[in-house]
């Protein structure tokens, strides 16, 4: 199992940030590696979303249940099914620091169905977090 967490400060309104995060269908246009998104269901504060990504030269498909009930402070997700992941869970935590300033913490924990050493996987995940967080900040500012 590999896990990573990163906290950054963004110069963006909290509402715009959450709009970018919950606009799942637009992920292929700005999130590196995501090339397919399908919203399976949206019931109240729960969204089931199927993703297609490329990672480690593999095509990975997975269905996440997004729990949006704690927005504007937090959103959590967990993996419902996948062709390659045993587990994928994590969260976004957002603290408002001012009208156009937020602190964002992204945490993820991933386990594959085949053995992948954490020593190999964790650095890969950690190295992608800064780019991914930057892409969400840019998308939020563009809204």
mmCIF file of N, CA and C in Angstrom:
data_model
loop_
_atom_site.group_PDB
_atom_site.id
_atom_site.type_symbol
_atom_site.label_atom_id
_atom_site.label_comp_id
_atom_site.label_asym_id
_atom_site.label_seq_id
_atom_site.Cartn_x
_atom_site.Cartn_y
_atom_site.Cartn_z
ATOM 1 N N UNK A 1 0.841 -1.173 0.000
ATOM 2 C CA UNK A 1 0.000 0.000 0.000
ATOM 3 C C UNK A 1 0.888 1.239 0.000
ATOM 4 N N UNK A 2 0.473 2.220 -0.754
ATOM 5 C CA UNK A 2 1.211 3.483 -0.825
ATOM 6 C C UNK A 2 0.276 4.607 -0.418
ATOM 7 N N UNK A 3 0.837 5.589 0.254
ATOM 8 C CA UNK A 3 0.025 6.741 0.612
ATOM 9 C C UNK A 3 0.843 8.008 0.493
ATOM 10 N N UNK A 4 0.131 9.101 0.337
ATOM 11 C CA UNK A 4 0.774 10.399 0.209
ATOM 12 C C UNK A 4 -0.212 11.469 0.639
ATOM 13 N N UNK A 5 0.343 12.574 1.095
ATOM 14 C CA UNK A 5 -0.466 13.709 1.500
ATOM 15 C C UNK A 5 0.321 14.974 1.212
ATOM 16 N N UNK A 6 -0.380 16.008 0.774
ATOM 17 C CA UNK A 6 0.269 17.284 0.485
ATOM 18 C C UNK A 6 -0.689 18.408 0.842
ATOM 19 N N UNK A 7 -0.126 19.441 1.481
ATOM 20 C CA UNK A 7 -0.887 20.631 1.838
ATOM 21 C C UNK A 7 -0.288 21.829 1.125
ATOM 22 N N UNK A 8 -1.147 22.620 0.495
ATOM 23 C CA UNK A 8 -0.704 23.822 -0.210
ATOM 24 C C UNK A 8 -1.683 24.964 0.088
ATOM 25 N N UNK A 9 -1.200 26.177 -0.115
ATOM 26 C CA UNK A 9 -2.045 27.360 -0.031
ATOM 27 C C UNK A 9 -2.351 27.812 -1.453
ATOM 28 N N UNK A 10 -3.624 28.108 -1.707
ATOM 29 C CA UNK A 10 -4.054 28.540 -3.036
ATOM 30 C C UNK A 10 -4.721 29.903 -2.948
ATOM 31 N N UNK A 11 -4.466 30.727 -3.934
ATOM 32 C CA UNK A 11 -5.094 32.046 -4.029
ATOM 33 C C UNK A 11 -6.361 31.933 -4.864
ATOM 34 N N UNK A 12 -7.379 31.332 -4.272
ATOM 35 C CA UNK A 12 -8.642 31.098 -4.975
ATOM 36 C C UNK A 12 -9.770 31.012 -3.937
ATOM 37 N N UNK A 13 -10.966 31.396 -4.330
ATOM 38 C CA UNK A 13 -12.125 31.293 -3.442
ATOM 39 C C UNK A 13 -12.487 29.825 -3.230
ATOM 40 N N UNK A 14 -12.889 29.507 -2.003
ATOM 41 C CA UNK A 14 -13.229 28.119 -1.665
ATOM 42 C C UNK A 14 -14.341 27.576 -2.552
ATOM 43 N N UNK A 15 -15.352 28.396 -2.873
ATOM 44 C CA UNK A 15 -16.466 27.933 -3.698
ATOM 45 C C UNK A 15 -16.002 27.543 -5.100
ATOM 46 N N UNK A 16 -15.091 28.324 -5.657
ATOM 47 C CA UNK A 16 -14.565 28.007 -6.993
ATOM 48 C C UNK A 16 -13.743 26.731 -6.958
ATOM 49 N N UNK A 17 -12.982 26.540 -5.893
ATOM 50 C CA UNK A 17 -12.189 25.315 -5.771
ATOM 51 C C UNK A 17 -13.103 24.092 -5.757
ATOM 52 N N UNK A 18 -14.158 24.128 -4.939
ATOM 53 C CA UNK A 18 -15.060 22.979 -4.866
ATOM 54 C C UNK A 18 -15.795 22.760 -6.183
ATOM 55 N N UNK A 19 -16.071 23.846 -6.897
ATOM 56 C CA UNK A 19 -16.720 23.703 -8.211
ATOM 57 C C UNK A 19 -15.806 22.920 -9.157
ATOM 58 N N UNK A 20 -14.505 23.212 -9.124
ATOM 59 C CA UNK A 20 -13.542 22.493 -9.969
ATOM 60 C C UNK A 20 -13.429 21.027 -9.544
ATOM 61 N N UNK A 21 -13.361 20.788 -8.238
ATOM 62 C CA UNK A 21 -13.207 19.415 -7.734
ATOM 63 C C UNK A 21 -14.414 18.553 -8.074
ATOM 64 N N UNK A 22 -15.604 19.106 -7.976
ATOM 65 C CA UNK A 22 -16.813 18.303 -8.199
ATOM 66 C C UNK A 22 -17.284 18.293 -9.651
ATOM 67 N N UNK A 23 -16.566 18.980 -10.528
ATOM 68 C CA UNK A 23 -16.878 18.932 -11.962
ATOM 69 C C UNK A 23 -16.108 17.756 -12.577
ATOM 70 N N UNK A 24 -16.494 16.551 -12.184
ATOM 71 C CA UNK A 24 -15.763 15.337 -12.559
ATOM 72 C C UNK A 24 -15.624 15.175 -14.070
ATOM 73 N N UNK A 25 -16.654 15.540 -14.807
ATOM 74 C CA UNK A 25 -16.625 15.348 -16.254
ATOM 75 C C UNK A 25 -15.530 16.163 -16.941
ATOM 76 N N UNK A 26 -15.068 17.236 -16.301
ATOM 77 C CA UNK A 26 -14.026 18.056 -16.928
ATOM 78 C C UNK A 26 -12.616 17.566 -16.602
ATOM 79 N N UNK A 27 -12.468 16.585 -15.742
ATOM 80 C CA UNK A 27 -11.130 16.105 -15.354
ATOM 81 C C UNK A 27 -10.222 15.781 -16.548
ATOM 82 N N UNK A 28 -10.728 15.127 -17.594
ATOM 83 C CA UNK A 28 -9.821 14.826 -18.716
ATOM 84 C C UNK A 28 -9.202 16.060 -19.367
ATOM 85 N N UNK A 29 -9.816 17.230 -19.175
ATOM 86 C CA UNK A 29 -9.286 18.442 -19.796
ATOM 87 C C UNK A 29 -8.182 19.106 -18.986
ATOM 88 N N UNK A 30 -8.038 18.717 -17.717
ATOM 89 C CA UNK A 30 -7.008 19.393 -16.920
ATOM 90 C C UNK A 30 -6.257 18.521 -15.917
ATOM 91 N N UNK A 31 -6.703 17.304 -15.656
ATOM 92 C CA UNK A 31 -5.990 16.426 -14.724
ATOM 93 C C UNK A 31 -5.140 15.441 -15.529
ATOM 94 N N UNK A 32 -3.838 15.537 -15.353
ATOM 95 C CA UNK A 32 -2.878 14.710 -16.078
ATOM 96 C C UNK A 32 -3.166 13.219 -15.872
ATOM 97 N N UNK A 33 -3.251 12.462 -16.957
ATOM 98 C CA UNK A 33 -3.436 11.017 -16.879
ATOM 99 C C UNK A 33 -4.877 10.556 -16.924
ATOM 100 N N UNK A 34 -5.824 11.435 -16.610
ATOM 101 C CA UNK A 34 -7.243 11.057 -16.656
ATOM 102 C C UNK A 34 -7.738 11.265 -18.080
ATOM 103 N N UNK A 35 -8.204 10.187 -18.703
ATOM 104 C CA UNK A 35 -8.677 10.320 -20.079
ATOM 105 C C UNK A 35 -10.131 9.920 -20.260
ATOM 106 N N UNK A 36 -10.749 9.358 -19.208
ATOM 107 C CA UNK A 36 -12.146 8.948 -19.328
ATOM 108 C C UNK A 36 -12.843 9.139 -17.990
ATOM 109 N N UNK A 37 -14.039 9.730 -18.029
ATOM 110 C CA UNK A 37 -14.859 9.913 -16.831
ATOM 111 C C UNK A 37 -16.311 9.649 -17.206
ATOM 112 N N UNK A 38 -16.986 8.906 -16.345
ATOM 113 C CA UNK A 38 -18.408 8.637 -16.539
ATOM 114 C C UNK A 38 -19.090 8.728 -15.177
ATOM 115 N N UNK A 39 -20.083 9.599 -15.075
ATOM 116 C CA UNK A 39 -20.842 9.676 -13.829
ATOM 117 C C UNK A 39 -21.891 8.576 -13.858
ATOM 118 N N UNK A 40 -21.769 7.651 -12.923
ATOM 119 C CA UNK A 40 -22.675 6.502 -12.850
ATOM 120 C C UNK A 40 -23.960 6.878 -12.122
ATOM 121 N N UNK A 41 -23.814 7.613 -11.003
ATOM 122 C CA UNK A 41 -24.990 8.061 -10.271
ATOM 123 C C UNK A 41 -24.649 9.274 -9.420
ATOM 124 N N UNK A 42 -25.685 10.060 -9.159
ATOM 125 C CA UNK A 42 -25.580 11.230 -8.285
ATOM 126 C C UNK A 42 -26.836 11.225 -7.436
ATOM 127 N N UNK A 43 -26.653 10.915 -6.141
ATOM 128 C CA UNK A 43 -27.788 10.862 -5.219
ATOM 129 C C UNK A 43 -27.451 11.696 -4.002
ATOM 130 N N UNK A 44 -28.144 12.824 -3.854
ATOM 131 C CA UNK A 44 -27.889 13.701 -2.719
ATOM 132 C C UNK A 44 -26.449 14.188 -2.717
ATOM 133 N N UNK A 45 -25.715 13.828 -1.673
ATOM 134 C CA UNK A 45 -24.314 14.257 -1.546
ATOM 135 C C UNK A 45 -23.340 13.134 -1.871
ATOM 136 N N UNK A 46 -23.790 12.177 -2.647
ATOM 137 C CA UNK A 46 -22.938 11.052 -3.047
ATOM 138 C C UNK A 46 -22.897 10.947 -4.568
ATOM 139 N N UNK A 47 -21.685 10.880 -5.109
ATOM 140 C CA UNK A 47 -21.510 10.712 -6.556
ATOM 141 C C UNK A 47 -20.653 9.483 -6.817
ATOM 142 N N UNK A 48 -21.152 8.593 -7.666
ATOM 143 C CA UNK A 48 -20.356 7.444 -8.107
ATOM 144 C C UNK A 48 -19.825 7.769 -9.496
ATOM 145 N N UNK A 49 -18.488 7.757 -9.619
ATOM 146 C CA UNK A 49 -17.847 8.189 -10.857
ATOM 147 C C UNK A 49 -16.828 7.140 -11.288
ATOM 148 N N UNK A 50 -16.916 6.734 -12.566
ATOM 149 C CA UNK A 50 -15.950 5.787 -13.138
ATOM 150 C C UNK A 50 -14.863 6.580 -13.865
ATOM 151 N N UNK A 51 -13.608 6.211 -13.593
ATOM 152 C CA UNK A 51 -12.453 6.884 -14.188
ATOM 153 C C UNK A 51 -11.638 5.907 -15.014
ATOM 154 N N UNK A 52 -11.019 6.413 -16.055
ATOM 155 C CA UNK A 52 -10.024 5.685 -16.828
ATOM 156 C C UNK A 52 -8.748 6.502 -16.809
ATOM 157 N N UNK A 53 -7.663 5.904 -16.307
ATOM 158 C CA UNK A 53 -6.393 6.618 -16.219
ATOM 159 C C UNK A 53 -5.264 5.737 -16.743
ATOM 160 N N UNK A 54 -4.157 6.378 -17.034
ATOM 161 C CA UNK A 54 -2.928 5.669 -17.391
ATOM 162 C C UNK A 54 -1.949 5.872 -16.242
ATOM 163 N N UNK A 55 -1.428 4.752 -15.712
ATOM 164 C CA UNK A 55 -0.469 4.833 -14.620
ATOM 165 C C UNK A 55 0.489 3.656 -14.720
ATOM 166 N N UNK A 56 1.762 3.945 -14.626
ATOM 167 C CA UNK A 56 2.801 2.907 -14.677
ATOM 168 C C UNK A 56 2.639 2.029 -15.924
ATOM 169 N N UNK A 57 2.369 2.645 -17.059
ATOM 170 C CA UNK A 57 2.180 1.949 -18.335
ATOM 171 C C UNK A 57 1.018 0.968 -18.327
ATOM 172 N N UNK A 58 0.049 1.210 -17.473
ATOM 173 C CA UNK A 58 -1.137 0.361 -17.387
ATOM 174 C C UNK A 58 -2.380 1.207 -17.581
ATOM 175 N N UNK A 59 -3.400 0.587 -18.143
ATOM 176 C CA UNK A 59 -4.718 1.211 -18.263
ATOM 177 C C UNK A 59 -5.508 0.788 -17.025
ATOM 178 N N UNK A 60 -5.853 1.748 -16.184
ATOM 179 C CA UNK A 60 -6.546 1.454 -14.935
ATOM 180 C C UNK A 60 -7.926 2.093 -14.976
ATOM 181 N N UNK A 61 -8.929 1.277 -14.687
ATOM 182 C CA UNK A 61 -10.306 1.751 -14.588
ATOM 183 C C UNK A 61 -10.798 1.497 -13.178
ATOM 184 N N UNK A 62 -11.505 2.483 -12.621
ATOM 185 C CA UNK A 62 -12.013 2.300 -11.270
ATOM 186 C C UNK A 62 -13.249 3.159 -11.049
ATOM 187 N N UNK A 63 -14.079 2.706 -10.120
ATOM 188 C CA UNK A 63 -15.304 3.397 -9.748
ATOM 189 C C UNK A 63 -15.143 3.902 -8.329
ATOM 190 N N UNK A 64 -15.270 5.222 -8.159
ATOM 191 C CA UNK A 64 -15.154 5.826 -6.833
ATOM 192 C C UNK A 64 -16.514 6.309 -6.357
ATOM 193 N N UNK A 65 -16.733 6.175 -5.058
ATOM 194 C CA UNK A 65 -17.874 6.797 -4.415
ATOM 195 C C UNK A 65 -17.358 8.056 -3.726
ATOM 196 N N UNK A 66 -17.815 9.224 -4.178
ATOM 197 C CA UNK A 66 -17.410 10.505 -3.609
ATOM 198 C C UNK A 66 -18.459 10.930 -2.582
ATOM 199 N N UNK A 67 -18.031 11.104 -1.328
ATOM 200 C CA UNK A 67 -18.914 11.586 -0.268
ATOM 201 C C UNK A 67 -18.726 13.097 -0.157
ATOM 202 N N UNK A 68 -19.711 13.847 -0.658
ATOM 203 C CA UNK A 68 -19.637 15.307 -0.709
ATOM 204 C C UNK A 68 -20.388 15.965 0.449
ATOM 205 N N UNK A 69 -20.801 15.182 1.453
ATOM 206 C CA UNK A 69 -21.659 15.694 2.523
ATOM 207 C C UNK A 69 -20.988 16.729 3.416
ATOM 208 N N UNK A 70 -19.669 16.741 3.493
ATOM 209 C CA UNK A 70 -18.971 17.688 4.375
ATOM 210 C C UNK A 70 -18.417 18.908 3.631
ATOM 211 N N UNK A 71 -18.702 19.024 2.325
ATOM 212 C CA UNK A 71 -18.284 20.225 1.588
ATOM 213 C C UNK A 71 -19.020 21.409 2.213
ATOM 214 N N UNK A 72 -18.381 22.515 2.515
ATOM 215 C CA UNK A 72 -17.174 23.098 1.937
ATOM 216 C C UNK A 72 -15.876 22.802 2.691
ATOM 217 N N UNK A 73 -15.915 21.913 3.683
ATOM 218 C CA UNK A 73 -14.707 21.649 4.452
ATOM 219 C C UNK A 73 -13.941 20.407 4.019
ATOM 220 N N UNK A 74 -14.673 19.402 3.533
ATOM 221 C CA UNK A 74 -14.018 18.125 3.257
ATOM 222 C C UNK A 74 -14.827 17.307 2.266
ATOM 223 N N UNK A 75 -14.119 16.502 1.474
ATOM 224 C CA UNK A 75 -14.748 15.506 0.622
ATOM 225 C C UNK A 75 -13.896 14.239 0.701
ATOM 226 N N UNK A 76 -14.539 13.106 0.854
ATOM 227 C CA UNK A 76 -13.817 11.833 0.915
ATOM 228 C C UNK A 76 -14.278 10.945 -0.230
ATOM 229 N N UNK A 77 -13.416 9.985 -0.596
ATOM 230 C CA UNK A 77 -13.799 9.010 -1.607
ATOM 231 C C UNK A 77 -13.247 7.645 -1.234
ATOM 232 N N UNK A 78 -13.875 6.624 -1.820
ATOM 233 C CA UNK A 78 -13.404 5.245 -1.655
ATOM 234 C C UNK A 78 -13.720 4.479 -2.927
ATOM 235 N N UNK A 79 -12.906 3.483 -3.179
ATOM 236 C CA UNK A 79 -13.041 2.675 -4.386
ATOM 237 C C UNK A 79 -14.141 1.631 -4.206
ATOM 238 N N UNK A 80 -15.031 1.560 -5.187
ATOM 239 C CA UNK A 80 -16.109 0.581 -5.185
ATOM 240 C C UNK A 80 -15.681 -0.661 -5.969
ATOM 241 N N UNK A 81 -15.017 -0.442 -7.134
ATOM 242 C CA UNK A 81 -14.519 -1.543 -7.954
ATOM 243 C C UNK A 81 -13.414 -1.043 -8.864
ATOM 244 N N UNK A 82 -12.557 -1.979 -9.288
ATOM 245 C CA UNK A 82 -11.462 -1.616 -10.183
ATOM 246 C C UNK A 82 -10.900 -2.863 -10.844
ATOM 247 N N UNK A 83 -10.298 -2.662 -12.018
ATOM 248 C CA UNK A 83 -9.626 -3.758 -12.704
ATOM 249 C C UNK A 83 -8.194 -3.951 -12.199
ATOM 250 N N UNK A 84 -7.678 -2.996 -11.408
ATOM 251 C CA UNK A 84 -6.269 -3.052 -11.036
ATOM 252 C C UNK A 84 -5.982 -2.573 -9.609
ATOM 253 N N UNK A 85 -6.958 -1.921 -8.990
ATOM 254 C CA UNK A 85 -6.764 -1.390 -7.643
ATOM 255 C C UNK A 85 -7.548 -2.210 -6.623
ATOM 256 N N UNK A 86 -6.877 -2.549 -5.545
ATOM 257 C CA UNK A 86 -7.537 -3.206 -4.425
ATOM 258 C C UNK A 86 -8.207 -2.147 -3.549
ATOM 259 N N UNK A 87 -7.559 -0.989 -3.448
ATOM 260 C CA UNK A 87 -8.069 0.095 -2.621
ATOM 261 C C UNK A 87 -7.621 1.434 -3.189
ATOM 262 N N UNK A 88 -8.495 2.418 -3.096
ATOM 263 C CA UNK A 88 -8.170 3.803 -3.448
ATOM 264 C C UNK A 88 -9.084 4.650 -2.587
ATOM 265 N N UNK A 89 -8.523 5.231 -1.544
ATOM 266 C CA UNK A 89 -9.332 6.093 -0.692
ATOM 267 C C UNK A 89 -8.539 7.343 -0.346
ATOM 268 N N UNK A 90 -9.286 8.397 -0.088
ATOM 269 C CA UNK A 90 -8.598 9.639 0.228
ATOM 270 C C UNK A 90 -9.567 10.750 0.530
ATOM 271 N N UNK A 91 -9.004 11.969 0.571
ATOM 272 C CA UNK A 91 -9.836 13.121 0.893
ATOM 273 C C UNK A 91 -9.204 14.416 0.412
ATOM 274 N N UNK A 92 -10.066 15.396 0.257
ATOM 275 C CA UNK A 92 -9.703 16.799 0.104
ATOM 276 C C UNK A 92 -10.166 17.475 1.391
ATOM 277 N N UNK A 93 -9.301 18.246 2.030
ATOM 278 C CA UNK A 93 -9.688 19.049 3.193
ATOM 279 C C UNK A 93 -9.330 20.493 2.864
ATOM 280 N N UNK A 94 -10.300 21.389 3.033
ATOM 281 C CA UNK A 94 -10.100 22.793 2.668
ATOM 282 C C UNK A 94 -10.403 23.683 3.866
ATOM 283 N N UNK A 95 -9.457 24.569 4.155
ATOM 284 C CA UNK A 95 -9.640 25.571 5.208
ATOM 285 C C UNK A 95 -9.596 26.947 4.557
ATOM 286 N N UNK A 96 -10.589 27.756 4.865
ATOM 287 C CA UNK A 96 -10.616 29.108 4.315
ATOM 288 C C UNK A 96 -9.692 30.002 5.138
ATOM 289 N N UNK A 97 -8.771 30.673 4.449
ATOM 290 C CA UNK A 97 -7.824 31.569 5.106
ATOM 291 C C UNK A 97 -8.177 33.034 4.852
ATOM 292 N N UNK A 98 -9.041 33.278 3.895
ATOM 293 C CA UNK A 98 -9.459 34.629 3.522
ATOM 294 C C UNK A 98 -10.418 34.527 2.362
ATOM 295 N N UNK A 99 -10.914 35.664 1.853
ATOM 296 C CA UNK A 99 -11.900 35.620 0.765
ATOM 297 C C UNK A 99 -11.394 34.929 -0.507
ATOM 298 N N UNK A 100 -10.134 35.054 -0.804
ATOM 299 C CA UNK A 100 -9.554 34.453 -2.012
ATOM 300 C C UNK A 100 -8.312 33.651 -1.653
ATOM 301 N N UNK A 101 -8.345 32.981 -0.490
ATOM 302 C CA UNK A 101 -7.180 32.217 -0.050
ATOM 303 C C UNK A 101 -7.640 31.014 0.761
ATOM 304 N N UNK A 102 -7.147 29.832 0.356
ATOM 305 C CA UNK A 102 -7.505 28.598 1.050
ATOM 306 C C UNK A 102 -6.273 27.734 1.277
ATOM 307 N N UNK A 103 -6.372 26.872 2.264
ATOM 308 C CA UNK A 103 -5.359 25.836 2.489
ATOM 309 C C UNK A 103 -6.000 24.515 2.102
ATOM 310 N N UNK A 104 -5.350 23.786 1.214
ATOM 311 C CA UNK A 104 -5.890 22.539 0.690
ATOM 312 C C UNK A 104 -4.965 21.388 1.057
ATOM 313 N N UNK A 105 -5.541 20.341 1.638
ATOM 314 C CA UNK A 105 -4.782 19.124 1.920
ATOM 315 C C UNK A 105 -5.414 17.985 1.136
ATOM 316 N N UNK A 106 -4.594 17.352 0.313
ATOM 317 C CA UNK A 106 -5.020 16.202 -0.488
ATOM 318 C C UNK A 106 -4.311 14.976 0.086
ATOM 319 N N UNK A 107 -5.083 13.949 0.416
ATOM 320 C CA UNK A 107 -4.532 12.718 0.969
ATOM 321 C C UNK A 107 -5.059 11.544 0.167
ATOM 322 N N UNK A 108 -4.171 10.610 -0.168
ATOM 323 C CA UNK A 108 -4.594 9.434 -0.932
ATOM 324 C C UNK A 108 -3.843 8.203 -0.426
ATOM 325 N N UNK A 109 -4.550 7.081 -0.462
ATOM 326 C CA UNK A 109 -3.981 5.781 -0.098
ATOM 327 C C UNK A 109 -4.399 4.790 -1.180
ATOM 328 N N UNK A 110 -3.414 4.165 -1.824
ATOM 329 C CA UNK A 110 -3.682 3.271 -2.953
ATOM 330 C C UNK A 110 -3.026 1.922 -2.710
ATOM 331 N N UNK A 111 -3.762 0.864 -3.047
ATOM 332 C CA UNK A 111 -3.209 -0.488 -3.008
ATOM 333 C C UNK A 111 -3.616 -1.195 -4.298
ATOM 334 N N UNK A 112 -2.651 -1.817 -4.948
ATOM 335 C CA UNK A 112 -2.909 -2.518 -6.198
ATOM 336 C C UNK A 112 -3.247 -3.981 -5.946
ATOM 337 N N UNK A 113 -3.889 -4.612 -6.930
ATOM 338 C CA UNK A 113 -4.239 -6.024 -6.802
ATOM 339 C C UNK A 113 -3.004 -6.912 -6.925
ATOM 340 N N UNK A 114 -1.962 -6.415 -7.577
ATOM 341 C CA UNK A 114 -0.702 -7.147 -7.653
ATOM 342 C C UNK A 114 0.298 -6.475 -6.713
ATOM 343 N N UNK A 115 1.263 -7.209 -6.211
ATOM 344 C CA UNK A 115 2.224 -6.588 -5.295
ATOM 345 C C UNK A 115 3.080 -5.526 -5.994
ATOM 346 N N UNK A 116 2.996 -4.306 -5.483
ATOM 347 C CA UNK A 116 3.842 -3.204 -5.944
ATOM 348 C C UNK A 116 4.505 -2.645 -4.686
ATOM 349 N N UNK A 117 5.818 -2.718 -4.612
ATOM 350 C CA UNK A 117 6.489 -2.252 -3.392
ATOM 351 C C UNK A 117 6.191 -0.783 -3.102
ATOM 352 N N UNK A 118 5.850 -0.516 -1.843
ATOM 353 C CA UNK A 118 5.563 0.847 -1.412
ATOM 354 C C UNK A 118 6.750 1.767 -1.657
ATOM 355 N N UNK A 119 7.954 1.231 -1.521
ATOM 356 C CA UNK A 119 9.156 2.031 -1.762
ATOM 357 C C UNK A 119 9.224 2.526 -3.197
ATOM 358 N N UNK A 120 8.608 1.782 -4.115
ATOM 359 C CA UNK A 120 8.593 2.178 -5.522
ATOM 360 C C UNK A 120 7.400 3.088 -5.830
ATOM 361 N N UNK A 121 6.242 2.771 -5.268
ATOM 362 C CA UNK A 121 5.013 3.470 -5.612
ATOM 363 C C UNK A 121 4.854 4.816 -4.908
ATOM 364 N N UNK A 122 5.167 4.882 -3.637
ATOM 365 C CA UNK A 122 4.977 6.130 -2.885
ATOM 366 C C UNK A 122 5.684 7.324 -3.511
ATOM 367 N N UNK A 123 6.963 7.192 -3.937
ATOM 368 C CA UNK A 123 7.605 8.349 -4.576
ATOM 369 C C UNK A 123 6.924 8.774 -5.879
ATOM 370 N N UNK A 124 6.376 7.825 -6.624
ATOM 371 C CA UNK A 124 5.670 8.155 -7.865
ATOM 372 C C UNK A 124 4.429 8.984 -7.538
ATOM 373 N N UNK A 125 3.667 8.538 -6.549
ATOM 374 C CA UNK A 125 2.453 9.251 -6.162
ATOM 375 C C UNK A 125 2.803 10.638 -5.624
ATOM 376 N N UNK A 126 3.790 10.702 -4.742
ATOM 377 C CA UNK A 126 4.183 11.994 -4.161
ATOM 378 C C UNK A 126 4.679 12.972 -5.223
ATOM 379 N N UNK A 127 5.347 12.468 -6.251
ATOM 380 C CA UNK A 127 5.876 13.371 -7.289
ATOM 381 C C UNK A 127 4.766 13.936 -8.177
ATOM 382 N N UNK A 128 3.638 13.252 -8.272
ATOM 383 C CA UNK A 128 2.544 13.751 -9.111
ATOM 384 C C UNK A 128 1.643 14.743 -8.381
ATOM 385 N N UNK A 129 1.666 14.733 -7.049
ATOM 386 C CA UNK A 129 0.761 15.592 -6.287
ATOM 387 C C UNK A 129 0.943 17.085 -6.567
ATOM 388 N N UNK A 130 2.165 17.618 -6.591
ATOM 389 C CA UNK A 130 2.283 19.061 -6.853
ATOM 390 C C UNK A 130 1.664 19.487 -8.195
ATOM 391 N N UNK A 131 1.895 18.703 -9.253
ATOM 392 C CA UNK A 131 1.313 19.030 -10.562
ATOM 393 C C UNK A 131 -0.207 18.951 -10.532
ATOM 394 N N UNK A 132 -0.731 17.913 -9.867
ATOM 395 C CA UNK A 132 -2.173 17.740 -9.805
ATOM 396 C C UNK A 132 -2.819 18.882 -9.027
ATOM 397 N N UNK A 133 -2.257 19.241 -7.881
ATOM 398 C CA UNK A 133 -2.803 20.339 -7.088
ATOM 399 C C UNK A 133 -2.732 21.654 -7.863
ATOM 400 N N UNK A 134 -1.651 21.857 -8.581
ATOM 401 C CA UNK A 134 -1.506 23.055 -9.399
ATOM 402 C C UNK A 134 -2.582 23.095 -10.483
ATOM 403 N N UNK A 135 -2.895 21.954 -11.071
ATOM 404 C CA UNK A 135 -3.917 21.925 -12.124
ATOM 405 C C UNK A 135 -5.297 22.269 -11.556
ATOM 406 N N UNK A 136 -5.592 21.836 -10.324
ATOM 407 C CA UNK A 136 -6.873 22.199 -9.710
ATOM 408 C C UNK A 136 -6.919 23.689 -9.365
ATOM 409 N N UNK A 137 -5.802 24.254 -8.951
ATOM 410 C CA UNK A 137 -5.773 25.689 -8.668
ATOM 411 C C UNK A 137 -6.010 26.486 -9.951
ATOM 412 N N UNK A 138 -5.335 26.096 -11.035
ATOM 413 C CA UNK A 138 -5.520 26.803 -12.307
ATOM 414 C C UNK A 138 -6.957 26.692 -12.808
ATOM 415 N N UNK A 139 -7.535 25.504 -12.702
ATOM 416 C CA UNK A 139 -8.925 25.308 -13.126
ATOM 417 C C UNK A 139 -9.864 26.167 -12.287
ATOM 418 N N UNK A 140 -9.627 26.228 -10.975
ATOM 419 C CA UNK A 140 -10.470 27.026 -10.079
ATOM 420 C C UNK A 140 -10.406 28.499 -10.431
ATOM 421 N N UNK A 141 -9.218 28.988 -10.717
ATOM 422 C CA UNK A 141 -9.048 30.399 -11.072
ATOM 423 C C UNK A 141 -9.726 30.740 -12.393
ATOM 424 N N UNK A 142 -9.840 29.757 -13.282
ATOM 425 C CA UNK A 142 -10.440 29.991 -14.598
ATOM 426 C C UNK A 142 -11.964 30.023 -14.542
ATOM 427 N N UNK A 143 -12.530 29.598 -13.426
ATOM 428 C CA UNK A 143 -14.003 29.558 -13.324
ATOM 429 C C UNK A 143 -14.588 30.927 -13.036
#
